[in-house]
Every structure is written in C-alpha cells, then in structure tokens.
PDB file of C-alpha atoms in Angstrom:
ATOM      1  CA  ARG A   1      74.919  27.725  40.589  1.00 49.00           C
ATOM      2  CA  VAL A   2      74.130  31.359  39.860  1.00 46.00           C
ATOM      3  CA  VAL A   3      71.283  32.913  41.831  1.00 55.00           C
ATOM      4  CA  THR A   4      69.220  35.432  39.883  1.00 58.00           C
ATOM      5  CA  LEU A   5      67.638  38.204  41.908  1.00 58.00           C
ATOM      6  CA  VAL A   6      64.740  39.917  40.166  1.00 61.00           C
ATOM      7  CA  PRO A   7      63.451  42.849  42.202  1.00 60.00           C
ATOM      8  CA  VAL A   8      59.869  43.680  41.335  1.00 69.00           C
ATOM      9  CA  CYS A   9      57.782  46.531  42.710  1.00 77.00           C
ATOM     10  CA  PRO A  10      54.471  46.340  40.871  1.00 81.00           C
ATOM     11  CA  GLU A  11      53.199  49.704  42.087  1.00 80.00           C
ATOM     12  CA  VAL A  12      56.295  51.532  40.791  1.00 78.00           C
ATOM     13  CA  GLU A  13      56.452  49.535  37.554  1.00 80.00           C
ATOM     14  CA  LEU A  14      52.754  50.263  37.043  1.00 77.00           C
ATOM     15  CA  GLY A  15      53.628  53.976  37.153  1.00 78.00           C
ATOM     16  CA  LEU A  16      52.175  54.862  40.547  1.00 79.00           C
ATOM     17  CA  GLY A  17      55.558  56.300  41.592  1.00 70.00           C
ATOM     18  CA  THR A  18      56.997  57.110  45.015  1.00 76.00           C
ATOM     19  CA  PRO A  19      55.693  58.485  47.217  1.00 78.00           C
ATOM     20  CA  ARG A  20      52.242  57.341  46.200  1.00 81.00           C
ATOM     21  CA  GLU A  21      48.742  57.267  47.496  1.00 86.00           C
ATOM     22  CA  PRO A  22      48.159  54.063  49.509  1.00 90.00           C
ATOM     23  CA  ILE A  23      46.255  51.331  47.691  1.00 92.00           C
ATOM     24  CA  GLN A  24      44.161  48.542  49.136  1.00 94.00           C
ATOM     25  CA  LEU A  25      42.068  45.561  48.174  1.00 95.00           C
ATOM     26  CA  GLN A  26      38.357  46.326  48.349  1.00 95.00           C
ATOM     27  CA  ARG A  27      35.450  43.937  48.016  1.00 93.00           C
ATOM     28  CA  ALA A  28      32.945  44.900  45.336  1.00 88.00           C
ATOM     29  CA  GLY A  29      30.229  42.264  45.437  1.00 87.00           C
ATOM     30  CA  ARG A  30      32.033  38.992  44.672  1.00 87.00           C
ATOM     31  CA  ALA A  31      35.009  40.718  43.066  1.00 90.00           C
ATOM     32  CA  LEU A  32      38.145  42.204  44.592  1.00 92.00           C
ATOM     33  CA  ARG A  33      39.300  45.594  43.333  1.00 95.00           C
ATOM     34  CA  LEU A  34      42.678  47.285  43.801  1.00 94.00           C
ATOM     35  CA  VAL A  35      41.762  50.829  44.736  1.00 94.00           C
ATOM     36  CA  ALA A  36      43.557  53.975  45.920  1.00 92.00           C
ATOM     37  CA  ALA A  37      42.462  54.512  49.512  1.00 88.00           C
ATOM     38  CA  GLY A  38      41.895  58.266  49.261  1.00 86.00           C
ATOM     39  CA  SER A  39      40.922  59.130  45.695  1.00 90.00           C
ATOM     40  CA  GLY A  40      39.162  55.858  44.899  1.00 91.00           C
ATOM     41  CA  ALA A  41      41.141  55.453  41.661  1.00 92.00           C
ATOM     42  CA  ASP A  42      40.708  51.862  40.487  1.00 94.00           C
ATOM     43  CA  HIS A  43      43.963  50.157  39.430  1.00 94.00           C
ATOM     44  CA  THR A  44      42.534  46.643  39.113  1.00 95.00           C
ATOM     45  CA  GLU A  45      42.682  46.196  35.338  1.00 95.00           C
ATOM     46  CA  ALA A  46      46.015  47.978  34.956  1.00 94.00           C
ATOM     47  CA  MET A  47      47.525  45.729  37.654  1.00 93.00           C
ATOM     48  CA  ARG A  48      46.031  42.618  36.060  1.00 95.00           C
ATOM     49  CA  ARG A  49      47.562  43.474  32.659  1.00 94.00           C
ATOM     50  CA  TYR A  50      50.895  44.375  34.248  1.00 93.00           C
ATOM     51  CA  SER A  51      50.923  41.166  36.329  1.00 95.00           C
ATOM     52  CA  GLU A  52      50.193  38.917  33.340  1.00 95.00           C
ATOM     53  CA  GLU A  53      52.990  40.540  31.304  1.00 94.00           C
ATOM     54  CA  ARG A  54      55.503  40.573  34.161  1.00 92.00           C
ATOM     55  CA  VAL A  55      54.845  36.956  35.143  1.00 94.00           C
ATOM     56  CA  SER A  56      55.340  35.943  31.488  1.00 95.00           C
ATOM     57  CA  GLU A  57      58.768  37.592  31.668  1.00 91.00           C
ATOM     58  CA  LEU A  58      59.532  35.831  34.951  1.00 90.00           C
ATOM     59  CA  GLU A  59      58.516  32.452  33.475  1.00 91.00           C
ATOM     60  CA  ARG A  60      61.178  32.886  30.794  1.00 91.00           C
ATOM     61  CA  LEU A  61      63.809  33.429  33.506  1.00 89.00           C
ATOM     62  CA  ASP A  62      63.210  29.882  34.776  1.00 87.00           C
ATOM     63  CA  LEU A  63      63.121  30.976  38.431  1.00 91.00           C
ATOM     64  CA  SER A  64      63.178  28.462  41.269  1.00 93.00           C
ATOM     65  CA  GLY A  65      61.671  30.567  44.052  1.00 94.00           C
ATOM     66  CA  TYR A  66      60.100  33.925  44.788  1.00 93.00           C
ATOM     67  CA  VAL A  67      59.941  36.218  47.835  1.00 94.00           C
ATOM     68  CA  LEU A  68      56.808  38.335  48.295  1.00 93.00           C
ATOM     69  CA  LYS A  69      55.994  41.316  50.536  1.00 93.00           C
ATOM     70  CA  LYS A  70      53.734  40.558  53.508  1.00 94.00           C
ATOM     71  CA  ASP A  71      50.374  42.363  53.691  1.00 93.00           C
ATOM     72  CA  SER A  72      50.923  44.148  50.368  1.00 93.00           C
ATOM     73  CA  PRO A  73      47.759  44.609  48.276  1.00 94.00           C
ATOM     74  CA  SER A  74      49.861  43.751  45.246  1.00 93.00           C
ATOM     75  CA  CYS A  75      52.421  41.260  46.606  1.00 92.00           C
ATOM     76  CA  GLY A  76      50.986  39.732  49.781  1.00 94.00           C
ATOM     77  CA  MET A  77      50.860  35.954  49.627  1.00 95.00           C
ATOM     78  CA  GLU A  78      48.047  35.397  52.130  1.00 94.00           C
ATOM     79  CA  ARG A  79      45.986  37.135  54.801  1.00 95.00           C
ATOM     80  CA  VAL A  80      46.099  40.502  52.994  1.00 95.00           C
ATOM     81  CA  PRO A  81      43.477  42.939  54.344  1.00 94.00           C
ATOM     82  CA  VAL A  82      40.361  43.149  52.177  1.00 95.00           C
ATOM     83  CA  TRP A  83      38.287  46.220  52.926  1.00 94.00           C
ATOM     84  CA  GLU A  84      34.519  46.431  52.834  1.00 91.00           C
ATOM     85  CA  GLY A  85      33.493  49.905  53.925  1.00 86.00           C
ATOM     86  CA  ARG A  86      35.385  50.680  57.132  1.00 87.00           C
ATOM     87  CA  GLU A  87      35.844  47.042  58.080  1.00 91.00           C
ATOM     88  CA  PHE A  88      38.429  44.604  56.778  1.00 92.00           C
ATOM     89  CA  ALA A  89      39.104  40.899  56.932  1.00 93.00           C
ATOM     90  CA  ARG A  90      42.486  39.243  56.377  1.00 94.00           C
ATOM     91  CA  THR A  91      41.286  37.003  53.595  1.00 92.00           C
ATOM     92  CA  GLY A  92      43.051  38.358  50.514  1.00 93.00           C
ATOM     93  CA  ARG A  93      46.006  37.695  48.279  1.00 95.00           C
ATOM     94  CA  GLY A  94      47.814  40.524  46.536  1.00 95.00           C
ATOM     95  CA  ALA A  95      46.854  41.194  42.911  1.00 95.00           C
ATOM     96  CA  PHE A  96      50.332  40.448  41.512  1.00 95.00           C
ATOM     97  CA  ALA A  97      50.904  37.510  43.885  1.00 96.00           C
ATOM     98  CA  ALA A  98      47.626  35.930  42.762  1.00 96.00           C
ATOM     99  CA  VAL A  99      48.735  35.896  39.118  1.00 97.00           C
ATOM    100  CA  LEU A 100      52.242  34.677  39.991  1.00 96.00           C
ATOM    101  CA  MET A 101      50.986  31.815  42.161  1.00 96.00           C
ATOM    102  CA  THR A 102      48.310  30.802  39.643  1.00 97.00           C
ATOM    103  CA  ARG A 103      50.702  30.717  36.697  1.00 96.00           C
ATOM    104  CA  LEU A 104      53.590  29.093  38.635  1.00 96.00           C
ATOM    105  CA  PRO A 105      51.720  27.027  41.229  1.00 95.00           C
ATOM    106  CA  LEU A 106      54.563  24.634  42.068  1.00 95.00           C
ATOM    107  CA  MET A 107      57.338  27.221  42.437  1.00 96.00           C
ATOM    108  CA  PRO A 108      58.274  27.854  46.083  1.00 95.00           C
ATOM    109  CA  VAL A 109      56.988  31.208  47.305  1.00 95.00           C
ATOM    110  CA  VAL A 110      57.475  32.833  50.697  1.00 95.00           C
ATOM    111  CA  GLU A 111      56.805  36.210  52.274  1.00 94.00           C
ATOM    112  CA  GLU A 112      59.854  38.105  53.468  1.00 93.00           C
ATOM    113  CA  THR A 113      58.828  37.593  57.084  1.00 94.00           C
ATOM    114  CA  GLY A 114      59.161  33.834  56.543  1.00 93.00           C
ATOM    115  CA  LEU A 115      62.901  34.333  56.025  1.00 93.00           C
ATOM    116  CA  ARG A 116      63.633  36.065  59.333  1.00 93.00           C
ATOM    117  CA  GLY A 117      64.609  32.977  61.271  1.00 92.00           C
ATOM    118  CA  ALA A 118      67.244  30.427  60.327  1.00 94.00           C
ATOM    119  CA  GLY A 119      64.606  27.665  60.212  1.00 92.00           C
ATOM    120  CA  GLY A 120      62.403  29.594  57.770  1.00 92.00           C
ATOM    121  CA  ARG A 121      65.343  30.371  55.506  1.00 93.00           C
ATOM    122  CA  ALA A 122      66.494  26.743  55.580  1.00 91.00           C
ATOM    123  CA  ARG A 123      62.991  25.455  54.694  1.00 90.00           C
ATOM    124  CA  PHE A 124      62.637  27.891  51.807  1.00 93.00           C
ATOM    125  CA  LEU A 125      66.078  27.058  50.407  1.00 92.00           C
ATOM    126  CA  GLU A 126      65.311  23.344  50.762  1.00 90.00           C
ATOM    127  CA  GLN A 127      62.164  23.886  48.675  1.00 92.00           C
ATOM    128  CA  VAL A 128      64.016  26.005  46.084  1.00 93.00           C
ATOM    129  CA  PHE A 129      66.768  23.451  45.504  1.00 92.00           C
ATOM    130  CA  ALA A 130      64.335  20.526  45.489  1.00 92.00           C
ATOM    131  CA  TYR A 131      62.178  22.355  42.930  1.00 94.00           C
ATOM    132  CA  ARG A 132      65.271  22.913  40.770  1.00 94.00           C
ATOM    133  CA  ARG A 133      66.179  19.217  40.953  1.00 94.00           C
ATOM    134  CA  LEU A 134      62.612  18.230  40.099  1.00 95.00           C
ATOM    135  CA  ARG A 135      62.550  20.598  37.111  1.00 95.00           C
ATOM    136  CA  ALA A 136      65.870  19.200  35.880  1.00 95.00           C
ATOM    137  CA  LEU A 137      64.411  15.687  36.047  1.00 96.00           C
ATOM    138  CA  LEU A 138      61.103  16.480  34.357  1.00 95.00           C
ATOM    139  CA  ASP A 139      62.643  18.703  31.666  1.00 93.00           C
ATOM    140  CA  ALA A 140      64.858  15.790  30.550  1.00 94.00           C
ATOM    141  CA  ARG A 141      63.837  12.565  28.775  1.00 92.00           C
ATOM    142  CA  TRP A 142      63.023  10.748  32.004  1.00 92.00           C
ATOM    143  CA  THR A 143      61.984   7.130  32.373  1.00 90.00           C
ATOM    144  CA  PRO A 144      60.013   5.416  35.154  1.00 88.00           C
ATOM    145  CA  ALA A 145      63.353   4.204  36.537  1.00 90.00           C
ATOM    146  CA  ASP A 146      64.526   7.854  36.693  1.00 93.00           C
ATOM    147  CA  LEU A 147      61.455   8.746  38.779  1.00 91.00           C
ATOM    148  CA  ALA A 148      62.244   5.930  41.205  1.00 88.00           C
ATOM    149  CA  ARG A 149      65.935   6.950  41.457  1.00 91.00           C
ATOM    150  CA  PHE A 150      64.930  10.570  42.018  1.00 92.00           C
ATOM    151  CA  LEU A 151      62.632   9.588  44.875  1.00 89.00           C
ATOM    152  CA  ASP A 152      65.321   7.404  46.462  1.00 87.00           C
ATOM    153  CA  ALA A 153      67.721  10.370  46.446  1.00 88.00           C
ATOM    154  CA  GLU A 154      65.094  12.784  47.801  1.00 87.00           C
ATOM    155  CA  LYS A 155      64.149  10.426  50.643  1.00 80.00           C
ATOM    156  CA  GLN A 156      67.617  11.049  52.037  1.00 73.00           C
ATOM    157  CA  LEU A 157      66.998  14.805  52.014  1.00 68.00           C
ATOM    158  CA  ALA A 158      63.556  16.216  52.639  1.00 60.00           C
ATOM    159  CA  LEU A 159      60.764  13.731  52.110  1.00 56.00           C
ATOM    160  CA  PHE A 160      61.657  11.336  54.909  1.00 59.00           C
ATOM    161  CA  ARG A 161      59.303  13.379  57.121  1.00 66.00           C
ATOM    162  CA  LEU A 162      56.298  12.515  54.950  1.00 76.00           C
ATOM    163  CA  PRO A 163      56.095   8.767  54.277  1.00 81.00           C
ATOM    164  CA  ALA A 164      52.573   9.115  52.806  1.00 86.00           C
ATOM    165  CA  ALA A 165      53.939  11.410  50.073  1.00 87.00           C
ATOM    166  CA  CYS A 166      56.735   8.938  49.372  1.00 85.00           C
ATOM    167  CA  ARG A 167      54.194   6.139  48.948  1.00 89.00           C
ATOM    168  CA  LYS A 168      52.129   8.271  46.530  1.00 91.00           C
ATOM    169  CA  LEU A 169      55.220   9.065  44.485  1.00 90.00           C
ATOM    170  CA  GLU A 170      56.223   5.401  44.415  1.00 89.00           C
ATOM    171  CA  ARG A 171      52.744   4.435  43.186  1.00 91.00           C
ATOM    172  CA  LEU A 172      52.891   7.105  40.474  1.00 90.00           C
ATOM    173  CA  ALA A 173      56.276   5.809  39.299  1.00 87.00           C
ATOM    174  CA  GLU A 174      54.876   2.270  39.215  1.00 88.00           C
ATOM    175  CA  ARG A 175      51.958   3.473  37.044  1.00 86.00           C
ATOM    176  CA  ALA A 176      54.227   5.382  34.670  1.00 84.00           C
ATOM    177  CA  GLU A 177      53.412   3.132  31.735  1.00 84.00           C
ATOM    178  CA  THR A 178      49.639   3.540  32.172  1.00 89.00           C
ATOM    179  CA  LEU A 179      49.400   7.341  32.488  1.00 89.00           C
ATOM    180  CA  PRO A 180      49.981   9.951  29.780  1.00 92.00           C
ATOM    181  CA  ARG A 181      53.491  11.361  30.236  1.00 91.00           C
ATOM    182  CA  ASP A 182      52.384  14.978  30.808  1.00 92.00           C
ATOM    183  CA  GLU A 183      49.736  13.969  33.335  1.00 93.00           C
ATOM    184  CA  LEU A 184      52.191  11.783  35.214  1.00 94.00           C
ATOM    185  CA  ALA A 185      54.814  14.561  35.351  1.00 94.00           C
ATOM    186  CA  LEU A 186      52.266  17.073  36.644  1.00 94.00           C
ATOM    187  CA  ARG A 187      50.876  14.724  39.301  1.00 94.00           C
ATOM    188  CA  TYR A 188      54.371  13.698  40.390  1.00 94.00           C
ATOM    189  CA  ALA A 189      55.420  17.361  40.671  1.00 95.00           C
ATOM    190  CA  GLU A 190      52.268  18.306  42.603  1.00 95.00           C
ATOM    191  CA  VAL A 191      52.735  15.523  45.158  1.00 93.00           C
ATOM    192  CA  PHE A 192      56.461  16.172  45.501  1.00 93.00           C
ATOM    193  CA  MET A 193      56.206  19.949  45.980  1.00 93.00           C
ATOM    194  CA  GLY A 194      53.110  19.555  48.163  1.00 90.00           C
ATOM    195  CA  ALA A 195      55.136  17.337  50.478  1.00 87.00           C
ATOM    196  CA  LEU A 196      57.759  20.060  50.857  1.00 85.00           C
ATOM    197  CA  THR A 197      55.310  22.853  51.567  1.00 79.00           C
TER     198      THR A 197
END
C-alpha cells in the first residue's frame, strides 16, 4: 500500500511567509480569533477560508490519518493556548485543526509528539489501518453478514480490549435491517473508531 504524505503549513500557504510574526488564538467574547501577537492583524477569516478549501482538497485524497503540530494556533489538536489579555488557558484547538477534525471526524489524528515513542506510533498506525479497512468495507456494497465478519476479524486485532464496543457493534449489525443504511454505517463507524481512540 502506498503511503501519501501531504505536508501542510497553513501559515505559509496563507501567505504569512517565513520568518513571520507570531500568531496566537485570542478570546474575543465567545469567539476565538487568530491574531498576530505584535501587530494585532486578524487572520481569522483568511484562515477559515483557507482551511475549508484545503480540507476539501485533502478529502479528495482519501487520507487515512493526519499528523498535527502540537501547540500550534493553526494546527494544534488540543490544549492550544488561548490568550485573554496577558493570561492564557490551554483550552483551544488550532484554527486549521478544528476544520479538519470537524469535516473528517472519524479519521485518526495525532500530534507529532504522540509519535515519539514506539507505543504511540504503534497505536496511531493501528488506528490508520483499521480506519482504512473500515472505509473499504463501508464504501463497498456491504451486507449485515459483512458487518459481522468484519467485527470477527477486528476482534482478533484491536477491539478485544473493549468488549463493550464489540457488543454495541454486534447489536448494530443485528439491527441492520431496521435502520437506514447511511445511519447504520455512520453509527457503526463512530462506535468502531471510538473504540480505537
């Protein structure tokens, strides 16, 4: 299987260049803004437009996983500093990461620091390959029997640690004839990927 690497640096692709003035997430009432720390230039809308377009391109690539940059105001997955005056709280998600994870909520995502140890790399790769197998199943003309066979195969790999998830997936497969096909596929995928993450 070919692995596609798609390097993305939203700040550079947005035209902020290198070197560039540092940017940060700032709270403005209930909203978060992406603002240059020194000049106060607001890049929120430009980053939102860029992120929507770039994620649309990434969707067409049919990716199976994504690595984000820790603490980045554009690419941080979680606990990104959000500034309010001179104080900050680690409650944010990067502007690009937020769009990516909203549009592709089941795709495995990790920050680069999560890949430092062998265990973290193994977990992420397990999620990536399981996601690919799941997509192959759900993109085909599957039957309820296919869902059951898929679960039997996956029990041997990753899901044996979470018997409750296995039971939920079994119940969904049993109800396959009573649920709309799209709803069943989405619920099955959510439970399956949730069990891995």
